Amino acid sequence: MRPSHIALAVLVTAIWGVNFVVIEIGLDHFPPLLFSALRFLVAALPAVFLVGRPKVAWKWLIGVGLALGVAKFGLLFIGMDAGMPAGLSSLVLQVQSVFTALIAFAVLGEVPSRIRVAGMAVALAGIGVAAVDEGASGPLTAFGLTIAAAACWGVSNVLTRKAAPPDALNFMVWVSTVPILPLLALSLLFEGPSRDLDALRSLDWQGAGVVVWVAWVATVFGFGAWGWLLRRHPASTVAPFTLLVPVFGMSSSALFLDESVSGLQWCAAALLVGGVALTSFARTPKPPAYAAPMSPAATKETATPV
């Protein structure tokens, strides 16, 4: 990769890592489901009028929109609102690679290699260490919601691979149109119209800036730049940079939110990042000769911004 391309990859992962801090700040301004709905509303408009028509079938857009936008981000925002630290969230979410491999095995018949299985075991050991630490110092329910968000991310990854979108930015913008109404409906149902209206009436420059950041910078720019890199370099060259996300997430959370990182969390981070590295980059055994091959685009590992 050219130095400028490496710099862009690092910039994107830094944005995605710092995004957890921005989400934490945003949750002081909005209820979690309303915040998530606003994120996708601003990400979709006006970009949806600029990227052209959808380039994949609507069934994939709806599937990914519900799994990623409603389930993954809804659970993540609720978990963080319930007390899950931003830095730990950025780390724990990386277990999505384990869920992606397991779901791909169950749905696509992709048999993981022994190295990938070992990587999943190491990553799950890291999650166990993090759970022990969080159970002793924080709300375990919020931790569980973040794990559930990672599982939903794995579902959306597999659906994205099946969709094989030729244009990552076009795909993400159109996917962003799907969760808006379901998230607004869930917010009205569970968070209440009075709470939502209070949040919108008290909107200030910081609250507006947070929404713009998570929508345009982390989602539209981040995903667009990542897709641009994937079109110019092999996925195996670009994907390792995602391991920097929890590094930036945990360091920025410590810097801006004064979140402390315990010894157990550092141990969990080492296990989880190492396991994710093995899981993500170990080769998958070739399918039997009689199996229909997937398209090249569908076999790429997927990384979605936070």
CSV table of C-alpha atoms in Angstrom, one decimal:
chain,number,residue,atom,x,y,z
A,1,MET,CA,0.0,0.0,0.0
A,2,ARG,CA,1.1,3.6,-0.7
A,3,PRO,CA,1.9,5.7,2.4
A,4,SER,CA,-1.1,7.9,1.7
A,5,HIS,CA,-3.4,4.8,1.6
A,6,ILE,CA,-1.9,3.5,4.8
A,7,ALA,CA,-2.5,6.9,6.4
A,8,LEU,CA,-6.2,6.8,5.1
A,9,ALA,CA,-6.7,3.3,6.6
A,10,VAL,CA,-5.3,4.5,10.0
A,11,LEU,CA,-7.4,7.7,9.8
A,12,VAL,CA,-10.6,5.6,9.3
A,13,THR,CA,-9.8,3.3,12.2
A,14,ALA,CA,-9.0,6.2,14.4
A,15,ILE,CA,-12.4,7.8,13.5
A,16,TRP,CA,-14.2,4.5,14.3
A,17,GLY,CA,-12.4,4.2,17.6
A,18,VAL,CA,-13.0,7.8,18.7
A,19,ASN,CA,-16.6,7.3,17.6
A,20,PHE,CA,-17.3,5.4,20.8
A,21,VAL,CA,-16.4,8.5,22.8
A,22,VAL,CA,-18.7,10.5,20.6
A,23,ILE,CA,-21.5,8.0,21.1
A,24,GLU,CA,-21.0,8.2,24.9
A,25,ILE,CA,-21.4,12.0,24.7
A,26,GLY,CA,-24.4,11.7,22.4
A,27,LEU,CA,-26.2,9.5,24.9
A,28,ASP,CA,-26.1,12.5,27.3
A,29,HIS,CA,-28.3,14.3,24.8
A,30,PHE,CA,-30.6,11.7,23.3
A,31,PRO,CA,-32.3,8.4,24.4
A,32,PRO,CA,-30.4,5.5,22.8
A,33,LEU,CA,-33.0,4.4,20.2
A,34,LEU,CA,-33.8,8.0,19.1
A,35,PHE,CA,-30.0,8.7,18.8
A,36,SER,CA,-29.6,5.7,16.6
A,37,ALA,CA,-32.5,6.7,14.4
A,38,LEU,CA,-31.1,10.2,14.0
A,39,ARG,CA,-27.7,8.8,13.1
A,40,PHE,CA,-29.2,6.9,10.1
A,41,LEU,CA,-31.6,9.7,9.2
A,42,VAL,CA,-28.7,12.1,8.8
A,43,ALA,CA,-26.5,9.5,7.1
A,44,ALA,CA,-29.2,8.8,4.5
A,45,LEU,CA,-30.2,12.4,3.8
A,46,PRO,CA,-29.3,14.0,1.5
A,47,ALA,CA,-26.7,11.3,0.4
A,48,VAL,CA,-29.4,8.9,-0.9
A,49,PHE,CA,-30.2,11.4,-3.6
A,50,LEU,CA,-26.5,11.6,-4.7
A,51,VAL,CA,-25.3,8.0,-4.8
A,52,GLY,CA,-27.7,6.7,-7.5
A,53,ARG,CA,-30.1,3.8,-7.4
A,54,PRO,CA,-29.5,0.8,-5.2
A,55,LYS,CA,-27.1,-1.7,-6.8
A,56,VAL,CA,-28.3,-4.8,-4.9
A,57,ALA,CA,-31.8,-6.3,-4.3
A,58,TRP,CA,-34.0,-4.7,-1.7
A,59,LYS,CA,-34.1,-7.9,0.3
A,60,TRP,CA,-30.4,-7.5,1.1
A,61,LEU,CA,-30.8,-3.9,2.0
A,62,ILE,CA,-33.7,-4.6,4.3
A,63,GLY,CA,-32.0,-7.6,5.9
A,64,VAL,CA,-28.7,-5.7,6.6
A,65,GLY,CA,-30.6,-2.6,7.6
A,66,LEU,CA,-32.6,-4.5,10.3
A,67,ALA,CA,-29.7,-6.6,11.5
A,68,LEU,CA,-27.1,-3.8,11.5
A,69,GLY,CA,-29.1,-0.6,12.0
A,70,VAL,CA,-31.9,-1.7,14.2
A,71,ALA,CA,-30.5,-4.7,16.1
A,72,LYS,CA,-26.7,-4.1,16.3
A,73,PHE,CA,-26.7,-0.3,16.8
A,74,GLY,CA,-29.9,-0.4,18.9
A,75,LEU,CA,-28.4,-2.9,21.3
A,76,LEU,CA,-25.0,-1.2,21.4
A,77,PHE,CA,-26.5,2.2,22.2
A,78,ILE,CA,-28.8,0.8,24.8
A,79,GLY,CA,-25.9,-1.2,26.4
A,80,MET,CA,-23.7,1.9,26.5
A,81,ASP,CA,-26.6,4.0,27.9
A,82,ALA,CA,-27.0,1.3,30.6
A,83,GLY,CA,-23.4,1.7,31.7
A,84,MET,CA,-21.1,-0.2,29.3
A,85,PRO,CA,-17.9,1.9,29.0
A,86,ALA,CA,-17.0,3.3,25.6
A,87,GLY,CA,-13.5,1.8,25.5
A,88,LEU,CA,-14.6,-1.6,26.6
A,89,SER,CA,-17.4,-1.5,24.0
A,90,SER,CA,-14.9,-0.8,21.2
A,91,LEU,CA,-13.0,-3.9,22.3
A,92,VAL,CA,-15.9,-6.3,23.0
A,93,LEU,CA,-17.6,-5.6,19.7
A,94,GLN,CA,-14.6,-7.1,17.9
A,95,VAL,CA,-15.9,-10.6,18.8
A,96,GLN,CA,-18.2,-10.0,15.8
A,97,SER,CA,-15.5,-11.8,13.8
A,98,VAL,CA,-16.2,-15.0,15.8
A,99,PHE,CA,-19.9,-14.7,15.3
A,100,THR,CA,-19.4,-14.0,11.6
A,101,ALA,CA,-17.3,-17.2,11.2
A,102,LEU,CA,-19.8,-19.3,13.2
A,103,ILE,CA,-22.8,-18.0,11.2
A,104,ALA,CA,-20.9,-18.4,7.9
A,105,PHE,CA,-20.3,-22.0,8.9
A,106,ALA,CA,-24.0,-22.6,9.8
A,107,VAL,CA,-25.5,-20.7,6.8
A,108,LEU,CA,-22.9,-20.7,4.1
A,109,GLY,CA,-21.2,-24.0,4.9
A,110,GLU,CA,-17.8,-22.4,5.3
A,111,VAL,CA,-15.8,-24.9,7.4
A,112,PRO,CA,-13.3,-22.9,9.5
A,113,SER,CA,-9.7,-24.0,9.5
A,114,ARG,CA,-8.0,-25.3,12.7
A,115,ILE,CA,-6.2,-21.9,13.1
A,116,ARG,CA,-9.5,-20.1,12.8
A,117,VAL,CA,-11.1,-22.3,15.4
A,118,ALA,CA,-8.1,-21.7,17.7
A,119,GLY,CA,-8.5,-18.0,17.1
A,120,MET,CA,-12.2,-18.1,18.1
A,121,ALA,CA,-11.3,-20.0,21.3
A,122,VAL,CA,-8.7,-17.4,22.2
A,123,ALA,CA,-11.1,-14.5,21.4
A,124,LEU,CA,-13.9,-16.1,23.5
A,125,ALA,CA,-11.4,-16.5,26.4
A,126,GLY,CA,-10.8,-12.8,26.1
A,127,ILE,CA,-14.5,-12.2,26.3
A,128,GLY,CA,-14.7,-14.4,29.4
A,129,VAL,CA,-11.9,-12.4,31.1
A,130,ALA,CA,-13.7,-9.1,30.2
A,131,ALA,CA,-17.0,-10.5,31.6
A,132,VAL,CA,-15.3,-11.4,34.9
A,133,ASP,CA,-13.9,-7.9,35.2
A,134,GLU,CA,-17.1,-6.2,34.2
A,135,GLY,CA,-19.2,-8.4,36.5
A,136,ALA,CA,-17.0,-7.3,39.4
A,137,SER,CA,-17.0,-3.6,38.5
A,138,GLY,CA,-19.9,-2.8,36.2
A,139,PRO,CA,-23.4,-3.8,35.0
A,140,LEU,CA,-23.2,-7.3,33.5
A,141,THR,CA,-26.5,-6.7,31.6
A,142,ALA,CA,-25.0,-3.9,29.6
A,143,PHE,CA,-22.0,-6.2,28.8
A,144,GLY,CA,-24.5,-8.8,27.6
A,145,LEU,CA,-26.3,-6.3,25.3
A,146,THR,CA,-22.9,-5.5,23.7
A,147,ILE,CA,-22.2,-9.1,23.1
A,148,ALA,CA,-25.7,-9.4,21.5
A,149,ALA,CA,-24.9,-6.4,19.3
A,150,ALA,CA,-21.7,-8.2,18.2
A,151,ALA,CA,-23.8,-11.2,17.3
A,152,CYS,CA,-26.1,-9.1,15.2
A,153,TRP,CA,-23.1,-7.5,13.5
A,154,GLY,CA,-22.1,-11.0,12.5
A,155,VAL,CA,-25.5,-11.6,11.0
A,156,SER,CA,-25.2,-8.4,9.0
A,157,ASN,CA,-21.7,-9.4,7.8
A,158,VAL,CA,-22.9,-12.7,6.4
A,159,LEU,CA,-25.9,-11.0,4.7
A,160,THR,CA,-23.6,-8.4,3.2
A,161,ARG,CA,-21.3,-11.1,1.9
A,162,LYS,CA,-24.4,-12.7,0.3
A,163,ALA,CA,-25.4,-9.4,-1.2
A,164,ALA,CA,-21.9,-8.8,-2.6
A,165,PRO,CA,-22.5,-5.0,-3.1
A,166,PRO,CA,-20.3,-3.6,-5.9
A,167,ASP,CA,-20.3,-0.1,-4.4
A,168,ALA,CA,-19.8,0.1,-0.6
A,169,LEU,CA,-20.8,3.7,-0.2
A,170,ASN,CA,-24.0,3.3,-2.3
A,171,PHE,CA,-24.8,0.2,-0.3
A,172,MET,CA,-24.3,1.8,3.1
A,173,VAL,CA,-26.3,4.9,2.3
A,174,TRP,CA,-29.3,2.8,1.1
A,175,VAL,CA,-29.0,0.5,4.1
A,176,SER,CA,-29.2,3.6,6.3
A,177,THR,CA,-32.7,4.3,5.0
A,178,VAL,CA,-34.0,1.0,6.4
A,179,PRO,CA,-33.6,1.4,10.2
A,180,ILE,CA,-35.0,5.0,10.5
A,181,LEU,CA,-38.7,4.2,10.9
A,182,PRO,CA,-38.3,1.0,12.9
A,183,LEU,CA,-36.0,2.8,15.4
A,184,LEU,CA,-38.3,5.8,15.6
A,185,ALA,CA,-41.2,3.5,16.3
A,186,LEU,CA,-39.3,1.5,19.0
A,187,SER,CA,-38.1,4.8,20.5
A,188,LEU,CA,-41.7,6.1,20.8
A,189,LEU,CA,-42.8,2.7,22.2
A,190,PHE,CA,-40.1,2.2,24.8
A,191,GLU,CA,-38.6,5.6,25.4
A,192,GLY,CA,-41.8,7.6,25.1
A,193,PRO,CA,-42.8,10.6,23.0
A,194,SER,CA,-42.3,13.0,25.8
A,195,ARG,CA,-38.7,12.0,26.4
A,196,ASP,CA,-38.0,12.1,22.6
A,197,LEU,CA,-39.6,15.6,22.3
A,198,ASP,CA,-37.6,16.9,25.3
A,199,ALA,CA,-34.4,15.7,23.7
A,200,LEU,CA,-35.2,17.4,20.4
A,201,ARG,CA,-36.3,20.6,22.0
A,202,SER,CA,-33.2,20.9,24.1
A,203,LEU,CA,-30.9,20.2,21.1
A,204,ASP,CA,-27.8,22.3,21.2
A,205,TRP,CA,-24.7,22.7,19.1
A,206,GLN,CA,-22.9,19.8,20.8
A,207,GLY,CA,-25.8,17.5,20.3
A,208,ALA,CA,-26.1,18.4,16.6
A,209,GLY,CA,-22.4,18.0,16.2
A,210,VAL,CA,-22.5,14.6,17.7
A,211,VAL,CA,-25.2,13.5,15.2
A,212,VAL,CA,-23.3,14.9,12.3
A,213,TRP,CA,-20.1,13.1,13.4
A,214,VAL,CA,-21.6,9.7,13.8
A,215,ALA,CA,-23.6,10.0,10.6
A,216,TRP,CA,-21.4,11.8,8.1
A,217,VAL,CA,-17.9,11.3,9.4
A,218,ALA,CA,-18.0,7.8,11.0
A,219,THR,CA,-20.6,6.3,8.6
A,220,VAL,CA,-20.6,8.0,5.2
A,221,PHE,CA,-16.9,9.1,5.1
A,222,GLY,CA,-15.6,6.1,7.1
A,223,PHE,CA,-17.4,3.4,5.1
A,224,GLY,CA,-16.9,5.2,1.8
A,225,ALA,CA,-13.1,5.5,2.4
A,226,TRP,CA,-12.9,1.9,3.5
A,227,GLY,CA,-14.8,0.7,0.4
A,228,TRP,CA,-12.4,2.8,-1.7
A,229,LEU,CA,-9.4,1.1,-0.1
A,230,LEU,CA,-11.0,-2.4,-0.6
A,231,ARG,CA,-11.4,-1.7,-4.3
A,232,ARG,CA,-7.7,-0.9,-4.6
A,233,HIS,CA,-6.1,-3.5,-2.3
A,234,PRO,CA,-6.8,-7.1,-1.3
A,235,ALA,CA,-9.1,-7.5,1.7
A,236,SER,CA,-6.3,-9.3,3.5
A,237,THR,CA,-4.2,-6.2,3.2
A,238,VAL,CA,-6.8,-3.7,4.4
A,239,ALA,CA,-8.7,-5.7,7.0
A,240,PRO,CA,-5.8,-5.9,9.6
A,241,PHE,CA,-6.1,-2.2,10.2
A,242,THR,CA,-9.5,-2.8,11.9
A,243,LEU,CA,-7.5,-4.2,14.9
A,244,LEU,CA,-6.6,-0.6,15.6
A,245,VAL,CA,-10.2,0.4,16.3
A,246,PRO,CA,-10.2,-0.8,20.0
A,247,VAL,CA,-6.7,0.7,20.4
A,248,PHE,CA,-8.0,4.1,19.5
A,249,GLY,CA,-11.3,3.4,21.3
A,250,MET,CA,-9.8,2.5,24.6
A,251,SER,CA,-7.1,5.2,24.5
A,252,SER,CA,-9.5,8.0,23.5
A,253,SER,CA,-11.9,6.9,26.2
A,254,ALA,CA,-9.2,7.1,28.8
A,255,LEU,CA,-8.1,10.5,27.5
A,256,PHE,CA,-11.5,12.2,27.0
A,257,LEU,CA,-13.8,10.3,29.4
A,258,ASP,CA,-11.2,9.4,32.1
A,259,GLU,CA,-12.1,5.7,31.8
A,260,SER,CA,-9.5,3.6,33.6
A,261,VAL,CA,-8.3,0.3,32.1
A,262,SER,CA,-7.8,-2.5,34.6
A,263,GLY,CA,-5.2,-5.2,34.4
A,264,LEU,CA,-7.9,-7.7,33.5
A,265,GLN,CA,-9.1,-5.5,30.7
A,266,TRP,CA,-5.6,-5.3,29.3
A,267,CYS,CA,-5.4,-9.1,29.5
A,268,ALA,CA,-8.8,-9.4,27.8
A,269,ALA,CA,-7.7,-7.0,25.1
A,270,ALA,CA,-4.6,-9.0,24.3
A,271,LEU,CA,-6.6,-12.3,24.1
A,272,LEU,CA,-9.4,-10.8,22.1
A,273,VAL,CA,-7.3,-8.9,19.6
A,274,GLY,CA,-5.0,-11.9,19.1
A,275,GLY,CA,-7.9,-14.2,18.7
A,276,VAL,CA,-9.7,-11.9,16.2
A,277,ALA,CA,-6.4,-11.6,14.2
A,278,LEU,CA,-6.3,-15.4,13.9
A,279,THR,CA,-10.0,-15.7,13.2
A,280,SER,CA,-10.0,-12.9,10.6
A,281,PHE,CA,-6.9,-13.7,8.6
A,282,ALA,CA,-6.6,-17.5,8.7
A,283,ARG,CA,-7.5,-19.1,5.4
A,284,THR,CA,-10.8,-20.8,5.0
A,285,PRO,CA,-10.6,-24.3,3.4
A,286,LYS,CA,-11.7,-24.4,-0.2
A,287,PRO,CA,-15.3,-25.7,-0.7
A,288,PRO,CA,-15.8,-29.1,-2.3
A,289,ALA,CA,-15.6,-29.2,-6.1
A,290,TYR,CA,-19.3,-29.7,-6.5
A,291,ALA,CA,-20.2,-26.6,-4.4
A,292,ALA,CA,-21.1,-23.5,-6.3
A,293,PRO,CA,-18.4,-20.8,-5.8
A,294,MET,CA,-19.2,-17.5,-4.3
A,295,SER,CA,-18.5,-14.3,-6.3
A,296,PRO,CA,-15.1,-12.7,-5.5
A,297,ALA,CA,-16.9,-9.7,-3.9
A,298,ALA,CA,-18.9,-12.0,-1.6
A,299,THR,CA,-15.8,-13.7,-0.2
A,300,LYS,CA,-14.3,-10.5,1.2
A,301,GLU,CA,-14.3,-10.0,4.9
A,302,THR,CA,-16.7,-7.2,5.9
A,303,ALA,CA,-15.9,-4.4,8.3
A,304,THR,CA,-18.6,-2.0,9.2
A,305,PRO,CA,-18.1,1.3,11.0
A,306,VAL,CA,-19.5,2.1,14.4
